[in-house]
Coordinates of C-alpha atoms (C1' of nucleotides) in Angstrom, one line a residue:
Chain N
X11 CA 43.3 -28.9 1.4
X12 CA 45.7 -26.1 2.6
X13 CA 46.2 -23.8 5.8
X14 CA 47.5 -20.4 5.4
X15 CA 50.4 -21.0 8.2
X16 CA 51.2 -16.8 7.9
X17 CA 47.6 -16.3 9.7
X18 CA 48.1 -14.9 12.6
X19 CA 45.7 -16.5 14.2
X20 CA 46.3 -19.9 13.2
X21 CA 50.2 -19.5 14.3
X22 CA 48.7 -18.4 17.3
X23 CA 46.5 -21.1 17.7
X24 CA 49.4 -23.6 16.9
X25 CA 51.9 -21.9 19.9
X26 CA 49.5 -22.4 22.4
X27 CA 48.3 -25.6 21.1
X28 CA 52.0 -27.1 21.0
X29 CA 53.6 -24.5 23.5
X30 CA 55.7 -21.3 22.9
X31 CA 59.3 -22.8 21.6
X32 CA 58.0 -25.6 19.6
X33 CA 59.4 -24.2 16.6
X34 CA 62.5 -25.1 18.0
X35 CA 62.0 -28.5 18.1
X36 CA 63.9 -31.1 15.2
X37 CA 61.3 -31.6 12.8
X38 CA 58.7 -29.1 13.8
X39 CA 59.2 -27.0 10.4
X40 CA 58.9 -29.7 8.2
X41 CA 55.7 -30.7 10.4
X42 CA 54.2 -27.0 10.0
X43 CA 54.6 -27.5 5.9
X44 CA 53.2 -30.3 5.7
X45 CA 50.2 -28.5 8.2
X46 CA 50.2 -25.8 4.7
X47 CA 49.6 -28.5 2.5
X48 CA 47.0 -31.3 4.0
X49 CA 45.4 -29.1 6.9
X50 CA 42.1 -27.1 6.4
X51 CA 40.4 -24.4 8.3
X52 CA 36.7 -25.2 8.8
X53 CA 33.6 -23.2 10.0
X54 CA 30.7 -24.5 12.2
X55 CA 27.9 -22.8 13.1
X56 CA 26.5 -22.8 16.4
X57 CA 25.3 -25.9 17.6
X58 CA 27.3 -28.1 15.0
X59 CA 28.7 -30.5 15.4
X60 CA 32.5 -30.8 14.8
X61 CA 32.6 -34.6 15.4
X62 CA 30.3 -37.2 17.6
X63 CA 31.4 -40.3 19.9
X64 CA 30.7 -42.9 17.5
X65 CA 32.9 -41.5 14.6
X66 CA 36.0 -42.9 13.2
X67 CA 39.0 -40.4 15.1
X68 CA 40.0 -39.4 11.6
X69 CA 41.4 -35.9 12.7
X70 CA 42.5 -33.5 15.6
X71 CA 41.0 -30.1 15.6
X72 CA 42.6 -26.7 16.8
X73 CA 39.6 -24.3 17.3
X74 CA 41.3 -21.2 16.1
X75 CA 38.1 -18.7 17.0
X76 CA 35.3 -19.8 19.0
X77 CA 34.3 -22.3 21.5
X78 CA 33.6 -26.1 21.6
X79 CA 32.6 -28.0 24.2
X80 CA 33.0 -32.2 24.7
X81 CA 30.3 -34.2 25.5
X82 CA 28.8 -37.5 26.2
X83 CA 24.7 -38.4 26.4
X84 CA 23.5 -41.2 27.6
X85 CA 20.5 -43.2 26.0
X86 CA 18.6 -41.3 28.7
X87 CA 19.1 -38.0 27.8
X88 CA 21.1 -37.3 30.5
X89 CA 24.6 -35.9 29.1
X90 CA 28.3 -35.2 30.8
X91 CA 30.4 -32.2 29.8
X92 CA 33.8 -33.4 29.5
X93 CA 35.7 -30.2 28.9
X94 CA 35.3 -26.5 27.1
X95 CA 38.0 -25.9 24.4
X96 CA 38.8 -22.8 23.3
X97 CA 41.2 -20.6 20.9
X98 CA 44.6 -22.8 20.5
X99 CA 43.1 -26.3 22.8
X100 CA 43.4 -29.5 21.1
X101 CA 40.2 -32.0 20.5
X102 CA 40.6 -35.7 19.7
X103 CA 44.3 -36.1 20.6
X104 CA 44.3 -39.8 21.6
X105 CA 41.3 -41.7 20.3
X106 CA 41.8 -45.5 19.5
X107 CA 38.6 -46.6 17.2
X108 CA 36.3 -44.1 17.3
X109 CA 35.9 -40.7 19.6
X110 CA 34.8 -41.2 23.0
X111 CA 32.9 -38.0 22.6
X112 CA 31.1 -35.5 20.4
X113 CA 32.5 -32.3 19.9
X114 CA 30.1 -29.2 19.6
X115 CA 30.1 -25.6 19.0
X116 CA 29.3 -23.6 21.3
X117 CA 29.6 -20.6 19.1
X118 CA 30.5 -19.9 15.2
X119 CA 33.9 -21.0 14.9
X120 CA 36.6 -22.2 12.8
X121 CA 38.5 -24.8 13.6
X122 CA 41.8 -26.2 12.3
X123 CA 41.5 -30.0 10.7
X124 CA 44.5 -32.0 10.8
X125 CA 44.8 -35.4 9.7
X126 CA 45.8 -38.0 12.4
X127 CA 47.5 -39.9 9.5
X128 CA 49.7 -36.9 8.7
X129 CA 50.6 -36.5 11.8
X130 CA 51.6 -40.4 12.4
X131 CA 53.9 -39.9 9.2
X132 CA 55.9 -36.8 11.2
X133 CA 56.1 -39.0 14.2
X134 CA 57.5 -41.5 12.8
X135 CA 60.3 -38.8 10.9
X136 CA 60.4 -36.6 13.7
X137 CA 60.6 -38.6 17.7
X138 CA 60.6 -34.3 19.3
X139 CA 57.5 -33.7 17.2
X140 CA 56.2 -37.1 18.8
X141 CA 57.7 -36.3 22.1
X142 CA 56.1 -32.8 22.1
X143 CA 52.5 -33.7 21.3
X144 CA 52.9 -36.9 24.0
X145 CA 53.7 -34.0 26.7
X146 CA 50.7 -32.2 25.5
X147 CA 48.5 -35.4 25.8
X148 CA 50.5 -35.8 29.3
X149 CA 49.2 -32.1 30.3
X150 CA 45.9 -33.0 28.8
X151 CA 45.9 -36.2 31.2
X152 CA 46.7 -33.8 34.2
X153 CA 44.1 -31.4 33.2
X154 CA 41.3 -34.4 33.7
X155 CA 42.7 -35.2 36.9
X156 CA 42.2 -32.0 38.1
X157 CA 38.6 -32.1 36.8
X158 CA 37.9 -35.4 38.8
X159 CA 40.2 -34.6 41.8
X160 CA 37.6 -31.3 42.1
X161 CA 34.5 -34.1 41.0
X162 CA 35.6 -36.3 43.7
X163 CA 35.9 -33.3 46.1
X164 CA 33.9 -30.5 46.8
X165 CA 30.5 -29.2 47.0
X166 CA 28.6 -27.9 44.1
X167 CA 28.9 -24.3 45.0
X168 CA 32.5 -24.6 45.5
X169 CA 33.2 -26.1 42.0
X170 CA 31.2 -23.6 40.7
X171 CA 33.8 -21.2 42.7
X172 CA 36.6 -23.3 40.7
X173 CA 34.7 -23.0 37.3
X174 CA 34.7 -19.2 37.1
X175 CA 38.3 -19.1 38.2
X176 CA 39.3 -21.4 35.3
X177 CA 37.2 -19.3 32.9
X178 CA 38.8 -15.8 34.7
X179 CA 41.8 -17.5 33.6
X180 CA 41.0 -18.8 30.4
X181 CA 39.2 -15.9 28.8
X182 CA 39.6 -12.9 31.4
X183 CA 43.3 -12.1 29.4
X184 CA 44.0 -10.4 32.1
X185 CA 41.4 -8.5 33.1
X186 CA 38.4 -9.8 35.5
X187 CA 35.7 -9.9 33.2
X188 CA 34.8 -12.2 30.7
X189 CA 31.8 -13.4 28.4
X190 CA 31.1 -16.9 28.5
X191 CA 30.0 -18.9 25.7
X192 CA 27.9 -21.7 27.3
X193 CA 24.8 -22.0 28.8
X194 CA 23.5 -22.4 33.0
X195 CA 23.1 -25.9 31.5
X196 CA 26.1 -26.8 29.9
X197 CA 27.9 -25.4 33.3
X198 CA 25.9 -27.5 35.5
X199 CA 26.7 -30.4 33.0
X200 CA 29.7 -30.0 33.4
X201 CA 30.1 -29.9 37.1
X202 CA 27.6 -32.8 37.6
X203 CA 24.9 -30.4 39.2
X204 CA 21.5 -29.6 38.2
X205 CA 20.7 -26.2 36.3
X206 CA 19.1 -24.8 39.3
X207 CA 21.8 -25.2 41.7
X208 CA 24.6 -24.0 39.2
X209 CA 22.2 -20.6 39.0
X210 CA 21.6 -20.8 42.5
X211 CA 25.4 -20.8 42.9
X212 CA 25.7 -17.8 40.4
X213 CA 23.1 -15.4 42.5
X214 CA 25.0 -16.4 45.5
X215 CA 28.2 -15.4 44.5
X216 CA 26.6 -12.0 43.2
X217 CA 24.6 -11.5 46.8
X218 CA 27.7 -11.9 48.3
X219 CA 29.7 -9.2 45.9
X220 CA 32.0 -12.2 44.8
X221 CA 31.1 -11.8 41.1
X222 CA 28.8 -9.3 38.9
X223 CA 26.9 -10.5 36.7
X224 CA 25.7 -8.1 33.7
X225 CA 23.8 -9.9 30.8
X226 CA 23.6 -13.8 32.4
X227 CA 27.1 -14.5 30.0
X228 CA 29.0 -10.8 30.8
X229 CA 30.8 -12.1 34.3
X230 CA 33.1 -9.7 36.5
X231 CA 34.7 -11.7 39.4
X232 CA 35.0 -8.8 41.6
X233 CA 36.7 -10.5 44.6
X234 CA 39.6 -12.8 43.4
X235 CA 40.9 -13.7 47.2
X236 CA 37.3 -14.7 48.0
X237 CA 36.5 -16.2 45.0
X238 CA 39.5 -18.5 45.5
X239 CA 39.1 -19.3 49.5
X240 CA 35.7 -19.5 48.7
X241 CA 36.6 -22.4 46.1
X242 CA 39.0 -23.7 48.2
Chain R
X26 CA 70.0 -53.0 37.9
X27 CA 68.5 -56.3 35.7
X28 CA 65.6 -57.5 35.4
X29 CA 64.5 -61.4 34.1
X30 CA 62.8 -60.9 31.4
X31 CA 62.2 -64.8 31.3
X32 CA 60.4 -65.2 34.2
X33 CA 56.5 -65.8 34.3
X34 CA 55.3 -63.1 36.0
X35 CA 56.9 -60.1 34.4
X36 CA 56.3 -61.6 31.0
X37 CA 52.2 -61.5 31.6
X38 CA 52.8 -58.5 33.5
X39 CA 54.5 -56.4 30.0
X40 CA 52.1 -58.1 27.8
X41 CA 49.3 -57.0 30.0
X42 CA 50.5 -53.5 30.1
X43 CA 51.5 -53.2 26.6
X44 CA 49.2 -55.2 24.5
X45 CA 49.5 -59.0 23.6
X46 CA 50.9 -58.6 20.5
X47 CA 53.8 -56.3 21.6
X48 CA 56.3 -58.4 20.0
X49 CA 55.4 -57.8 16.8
X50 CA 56.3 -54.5 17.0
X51 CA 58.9 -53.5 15.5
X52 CA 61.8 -52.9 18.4
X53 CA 59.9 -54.3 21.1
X54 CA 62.7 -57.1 21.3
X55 CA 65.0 -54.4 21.9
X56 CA 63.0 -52.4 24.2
X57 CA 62.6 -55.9 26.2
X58 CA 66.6 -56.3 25.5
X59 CA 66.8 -52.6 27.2
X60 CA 64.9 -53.5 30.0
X61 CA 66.0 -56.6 31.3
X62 CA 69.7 -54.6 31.7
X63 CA 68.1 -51.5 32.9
X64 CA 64.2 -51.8 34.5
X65 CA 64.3 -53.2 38.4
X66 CA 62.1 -55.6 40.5
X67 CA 61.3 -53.2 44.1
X68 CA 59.6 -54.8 46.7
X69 CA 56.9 -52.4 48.8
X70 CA 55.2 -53.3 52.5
X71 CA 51.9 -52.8 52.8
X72 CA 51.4 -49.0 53.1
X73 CA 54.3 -47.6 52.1
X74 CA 54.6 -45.4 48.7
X75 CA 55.9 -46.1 45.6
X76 CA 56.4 -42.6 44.7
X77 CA 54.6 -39.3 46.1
X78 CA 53.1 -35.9 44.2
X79 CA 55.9 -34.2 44.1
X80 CA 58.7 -36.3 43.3
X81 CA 60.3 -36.2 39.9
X82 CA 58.9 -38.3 37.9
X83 CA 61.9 -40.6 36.7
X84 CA 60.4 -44.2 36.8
X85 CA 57.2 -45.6 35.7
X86 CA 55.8 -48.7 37.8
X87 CA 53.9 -51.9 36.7
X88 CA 52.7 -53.9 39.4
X89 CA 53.9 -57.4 38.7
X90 CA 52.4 -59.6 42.1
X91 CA 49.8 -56.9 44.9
X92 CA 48.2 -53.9 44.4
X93 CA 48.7 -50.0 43.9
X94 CA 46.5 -47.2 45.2
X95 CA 46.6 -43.7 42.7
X96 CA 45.9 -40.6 45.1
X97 CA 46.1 -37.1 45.9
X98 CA 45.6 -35.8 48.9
X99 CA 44.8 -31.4 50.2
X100 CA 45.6 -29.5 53.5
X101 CA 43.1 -30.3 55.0
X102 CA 43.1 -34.0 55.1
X103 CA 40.8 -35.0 52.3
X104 CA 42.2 -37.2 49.7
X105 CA 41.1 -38.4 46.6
X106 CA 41.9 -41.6 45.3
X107 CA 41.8 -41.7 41.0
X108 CA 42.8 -45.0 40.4
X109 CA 43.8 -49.0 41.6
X110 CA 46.3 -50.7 40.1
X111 CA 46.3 -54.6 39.7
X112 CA 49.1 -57.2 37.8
X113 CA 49.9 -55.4 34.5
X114 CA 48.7 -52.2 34.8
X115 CA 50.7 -49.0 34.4
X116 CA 51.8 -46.1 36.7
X117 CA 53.4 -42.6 36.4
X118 CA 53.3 -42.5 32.2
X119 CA 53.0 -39.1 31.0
X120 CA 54.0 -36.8 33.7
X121 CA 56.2 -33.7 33.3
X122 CA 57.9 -31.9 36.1
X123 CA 56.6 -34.2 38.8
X124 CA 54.1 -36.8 39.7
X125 CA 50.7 -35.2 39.8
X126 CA 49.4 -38.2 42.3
X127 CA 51.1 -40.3 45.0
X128 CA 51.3 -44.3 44.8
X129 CA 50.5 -46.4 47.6
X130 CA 51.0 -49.9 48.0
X131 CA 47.6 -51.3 49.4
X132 CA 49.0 -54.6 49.7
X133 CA 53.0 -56.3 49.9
X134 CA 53.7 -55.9 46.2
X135 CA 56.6 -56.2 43.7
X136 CA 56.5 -53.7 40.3
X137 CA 58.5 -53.7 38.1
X138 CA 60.3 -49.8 38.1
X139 CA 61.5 -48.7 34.4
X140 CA 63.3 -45.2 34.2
X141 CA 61.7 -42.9 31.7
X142 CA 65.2 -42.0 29.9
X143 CA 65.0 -45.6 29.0
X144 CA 61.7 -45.3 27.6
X145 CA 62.5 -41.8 25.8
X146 CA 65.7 -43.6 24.2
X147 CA 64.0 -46.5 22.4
X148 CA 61.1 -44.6 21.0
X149 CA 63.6 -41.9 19.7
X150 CA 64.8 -45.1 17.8
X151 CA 61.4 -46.8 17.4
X152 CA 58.7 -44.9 16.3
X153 CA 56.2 -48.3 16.5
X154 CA 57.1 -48.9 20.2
X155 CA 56.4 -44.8 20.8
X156 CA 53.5 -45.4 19.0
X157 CA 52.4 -48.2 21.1
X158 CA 53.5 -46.5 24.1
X159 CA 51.1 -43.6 22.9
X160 CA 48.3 -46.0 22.6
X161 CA 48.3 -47.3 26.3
X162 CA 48.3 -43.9 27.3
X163 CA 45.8 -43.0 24.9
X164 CA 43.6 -46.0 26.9
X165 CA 44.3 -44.7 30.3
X166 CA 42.9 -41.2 28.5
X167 CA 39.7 -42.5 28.5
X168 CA 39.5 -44.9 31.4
X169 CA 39.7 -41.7 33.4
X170 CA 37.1 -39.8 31.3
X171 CA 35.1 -42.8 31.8
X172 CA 35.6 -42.7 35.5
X173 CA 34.7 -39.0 35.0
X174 CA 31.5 -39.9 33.4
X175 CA 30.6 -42.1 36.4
X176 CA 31.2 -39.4 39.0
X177 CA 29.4 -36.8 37.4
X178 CA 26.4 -38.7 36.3
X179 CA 25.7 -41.6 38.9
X180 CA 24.0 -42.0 42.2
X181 CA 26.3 -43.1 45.3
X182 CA 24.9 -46.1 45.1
X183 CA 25.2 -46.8 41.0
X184 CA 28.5 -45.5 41.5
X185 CA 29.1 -48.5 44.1
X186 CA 27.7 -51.2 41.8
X187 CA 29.4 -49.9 39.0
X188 CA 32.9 -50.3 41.1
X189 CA 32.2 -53.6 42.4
X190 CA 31.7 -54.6 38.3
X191 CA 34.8 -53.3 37.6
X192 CA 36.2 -55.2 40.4
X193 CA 34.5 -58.2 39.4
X194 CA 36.0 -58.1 36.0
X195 CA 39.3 -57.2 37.0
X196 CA 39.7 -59.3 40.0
X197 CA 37.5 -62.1 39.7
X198 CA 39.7 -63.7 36.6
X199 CA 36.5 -65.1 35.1
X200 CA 34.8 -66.2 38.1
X201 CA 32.3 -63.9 40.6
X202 CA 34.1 -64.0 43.6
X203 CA 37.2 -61.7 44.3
X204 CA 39.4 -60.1 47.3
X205 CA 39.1 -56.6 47.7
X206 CA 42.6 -55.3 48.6
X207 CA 41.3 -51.7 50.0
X208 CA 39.5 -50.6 52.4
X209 CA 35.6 -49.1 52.6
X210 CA 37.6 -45.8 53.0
X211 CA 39.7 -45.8 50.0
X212 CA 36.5 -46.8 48.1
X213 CA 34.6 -44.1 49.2
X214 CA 36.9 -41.8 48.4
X215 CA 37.1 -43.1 45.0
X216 CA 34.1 -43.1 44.3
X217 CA 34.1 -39.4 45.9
X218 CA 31.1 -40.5 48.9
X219 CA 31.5 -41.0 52.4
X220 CA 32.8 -44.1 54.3
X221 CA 29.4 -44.6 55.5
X222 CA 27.4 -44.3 52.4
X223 CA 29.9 -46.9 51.1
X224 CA 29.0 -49.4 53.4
X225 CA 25.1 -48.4 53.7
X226 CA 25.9 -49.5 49.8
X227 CA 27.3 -52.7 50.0
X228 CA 25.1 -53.5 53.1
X229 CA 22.0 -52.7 50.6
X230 CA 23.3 -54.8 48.0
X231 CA 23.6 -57.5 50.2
X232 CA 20.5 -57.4 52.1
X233 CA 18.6 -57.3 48.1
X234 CA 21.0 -60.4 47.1
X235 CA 23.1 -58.8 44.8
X236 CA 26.3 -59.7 46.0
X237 CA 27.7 -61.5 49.1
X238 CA 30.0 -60.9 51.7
X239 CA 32.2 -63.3 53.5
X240 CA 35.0 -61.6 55.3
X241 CA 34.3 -57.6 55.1
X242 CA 36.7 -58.2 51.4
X243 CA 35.7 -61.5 49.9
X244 CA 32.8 -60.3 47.5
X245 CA 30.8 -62.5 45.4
X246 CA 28.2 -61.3 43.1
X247 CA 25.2 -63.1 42.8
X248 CA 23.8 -61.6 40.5
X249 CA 25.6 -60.3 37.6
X250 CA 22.2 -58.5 35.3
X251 CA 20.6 -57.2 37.8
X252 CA 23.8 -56.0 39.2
X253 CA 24.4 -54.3 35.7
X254 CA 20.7 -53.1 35.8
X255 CA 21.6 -50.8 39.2
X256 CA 24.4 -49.6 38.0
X257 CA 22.5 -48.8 34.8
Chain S
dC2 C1' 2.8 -7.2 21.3
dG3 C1' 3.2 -12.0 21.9
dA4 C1' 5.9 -16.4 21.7
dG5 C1' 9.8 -18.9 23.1
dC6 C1' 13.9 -19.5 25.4
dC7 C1' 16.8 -19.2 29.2
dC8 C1' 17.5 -18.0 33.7
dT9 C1' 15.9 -17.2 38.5
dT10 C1' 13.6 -18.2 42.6
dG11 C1' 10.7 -20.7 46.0
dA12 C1' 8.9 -24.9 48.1
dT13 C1' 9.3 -29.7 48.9
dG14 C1' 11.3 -34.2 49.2
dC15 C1' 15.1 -37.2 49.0
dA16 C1' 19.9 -38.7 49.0
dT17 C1' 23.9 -38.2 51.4
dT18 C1' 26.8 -36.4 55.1
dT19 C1' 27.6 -36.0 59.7
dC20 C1' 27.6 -37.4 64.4
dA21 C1' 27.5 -41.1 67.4
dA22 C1' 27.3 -45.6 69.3
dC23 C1' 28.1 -50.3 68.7
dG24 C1' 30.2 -54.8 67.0
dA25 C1' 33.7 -57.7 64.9
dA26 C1' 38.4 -58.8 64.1
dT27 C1' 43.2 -58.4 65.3
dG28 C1' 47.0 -57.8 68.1
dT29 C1' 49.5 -57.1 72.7
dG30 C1' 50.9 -57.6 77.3
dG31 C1' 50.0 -59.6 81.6
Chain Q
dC1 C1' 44.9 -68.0 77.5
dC2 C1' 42.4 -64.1 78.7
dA3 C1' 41.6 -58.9 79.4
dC4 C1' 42.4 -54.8 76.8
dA5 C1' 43.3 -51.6 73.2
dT6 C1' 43.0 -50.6 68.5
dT7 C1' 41.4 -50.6 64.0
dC8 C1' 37.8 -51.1 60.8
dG9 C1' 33.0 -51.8 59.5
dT10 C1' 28.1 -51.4 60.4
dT11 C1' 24.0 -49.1 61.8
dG12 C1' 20.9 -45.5 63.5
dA13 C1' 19.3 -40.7 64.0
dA14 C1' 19.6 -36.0 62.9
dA15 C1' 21.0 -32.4 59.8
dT16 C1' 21.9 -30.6 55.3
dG17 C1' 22.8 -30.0 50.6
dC18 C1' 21.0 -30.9 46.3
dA19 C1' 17.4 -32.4 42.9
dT20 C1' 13.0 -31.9 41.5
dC21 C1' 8.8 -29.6 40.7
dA22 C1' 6.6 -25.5 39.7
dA23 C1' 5.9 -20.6 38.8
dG24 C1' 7.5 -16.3 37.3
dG25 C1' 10.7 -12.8 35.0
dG26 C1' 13.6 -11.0 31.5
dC27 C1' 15.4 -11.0 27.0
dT28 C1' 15.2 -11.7 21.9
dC29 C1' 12.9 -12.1 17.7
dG30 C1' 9.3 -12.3 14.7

DNA sequence: CGAGCCCTTGATGCATTTCAACGAATGTGG
DNA sequence: CCACATTCGTTGAAATGCATCAAGGGCTCG
């Protein structure tokens, strides 16, 4: 029951979790302690499963390395892929009785654990602590609006188009090449497409020198103005 | 710059949008206190908006007598529509630098506008109210994952039934026979089809005995489990 | 080397979009 | 009060995008 807060990586994980200057905020020291003393760091292997839809929303997790990704099945088998969360996202943030999906790794990880009691107590101490993590459920909000604004919109090889992008941007740091962590079928999942189409999309976008692809998970976008009218 | 906090209407309309046992909470007598100085009663025509994408987002809405269209609309024309708003629901609750959706009014309506400095100021002095406030948003949260369940998983035609449910529930107070305030346009491009494919629907659902239809927008459903059953 | 898994690719069928015409309801001016 | 325009919804036919079914290829691991 305690989190090395001199990590780099969990400091890391917290700035980008709760944005850059939130150690300026009244109340976020004493919230960071208290992080030290009740928060754990904990590993899951992949294809664990960090919390399903039908658990009680004890806790908010920080993935501090590795991937997760959120989920819901139906009784069917068929299953929705809410969102992919990596290094410094935020899982669980607003759950009333129980999650309203299961989080999974998509990799090894470690995750940080915080308990959504602890953080209650700080709210109620600290209204900027409160106000900060409402903004980031307010940007987490926006975030799913996006997703169903581009849902609601475009044609499956277009929100593939939009997928990479977000991933250029999410793990490229910078460069134009990234490895993704997921499978054809999680993507497709995702993007409410069939596996086939979401890898007919991928040799499409490599026919047409948009992307290169080296190992299936090993993705180059080569073409970022195309890529981008090309998503629309 | 008052608002009557006594009169029928706005009194459902809060408890509605903030839970029935609001009172209890601890400074919700003062948050009511605060609003019937400060929150307004703003009339809207048919058509007109409430607010628009990129205003600031100062106020948040309740509809207190009509309806409210949430959507967002590209270059080119298309527009996507996330969300309708009945009697008690909320608008506009955790944006940052501006509205990331316009309101429309689909029908003559009266909301009730609050300012957001308003809001800000009591929880910074009630944590429960904050707390509450975080709830509702918490709700919307996943009534928009929910809808983002629908869209990525469904058939036009399940997403159709599944819409007219919702409807049925929210409209019909109890009974199975409602006014639809929007058109077969703004359905569709709710539910992210074409206007067509959104009337083949309720044309099909018709012609099988599902539902009825008097005037274009007085629905009845007929029958409620096999209703459910499509929309499976 | 073979088994298993994931991805790719092709062929076919179906759901949905698109284009187009028609019909019903509403409103306007003569 | 009736032609007329306008808006909105319905319906049909053709085109297309996507899912599904099915086979094959490449990679990894034992």
């Amino acid at each position: 029951m305690s989190l090395d807060i001199n990590k780099v990586v969990i400091k890391t994980s917290l700035a980008s979790c709760f944005g850059s200057h939130f150690k300026e905020v009244e109340g976020a020291n004493a919230f960071i302690d208290e992080l030290a003393q009740d928060a754990e760091e904990i590993s899951f292997e992949q294809g664990e499963y960090v919390f399903r839809e039908k658990d009680a929303p004890e806790y908010v997790y920080i993935p501090e390395s590795g991937s997760l990704m959120l989920e819901r099945s139906t009784a069917s088998g068929s299953r929705q892929v809410f969102a992919f969360l990596f290094t410094g996202n935020l899982a669980g943030l607003s759950e009333s009785v129980s999650y309203s999906f299961s989080a999974k790794a998509l990799t090894n990880c470690v995750v940080i654990r915080i308990s959504r009691k602890l953080m209650q107590d700080i709210f109620d101490k600290y209204p900027s602590v409160a106000k900060r993590y409402h903004d980031v459920t307010g940007h987490i909000l926006s975030l799913i609006l996006d997703q169903l604004f581009i849902m609601g919109q475009k044609s499956a090889h277009q929100r593939l188009a939009h997928f990479l992008l977000d991933m250029e941007h999410r793990l490229g740091r910078g460069t134009h090449r990234f490895l993704l962590p997921m499978s054809r079928q999680d993507i497709a999942d995702y993007l409410g497409m069939s596996l086939e189409t979401a890898s007919r999309g991928f040799s499409r976008l490599k026919k047409d020198g948009l992307i290169d692809i080296e190992s299936n998970y090993h993705i180059t976008v080569l073409d970022n103005e195309k890529l981008i009218s090309y998503a629309d």
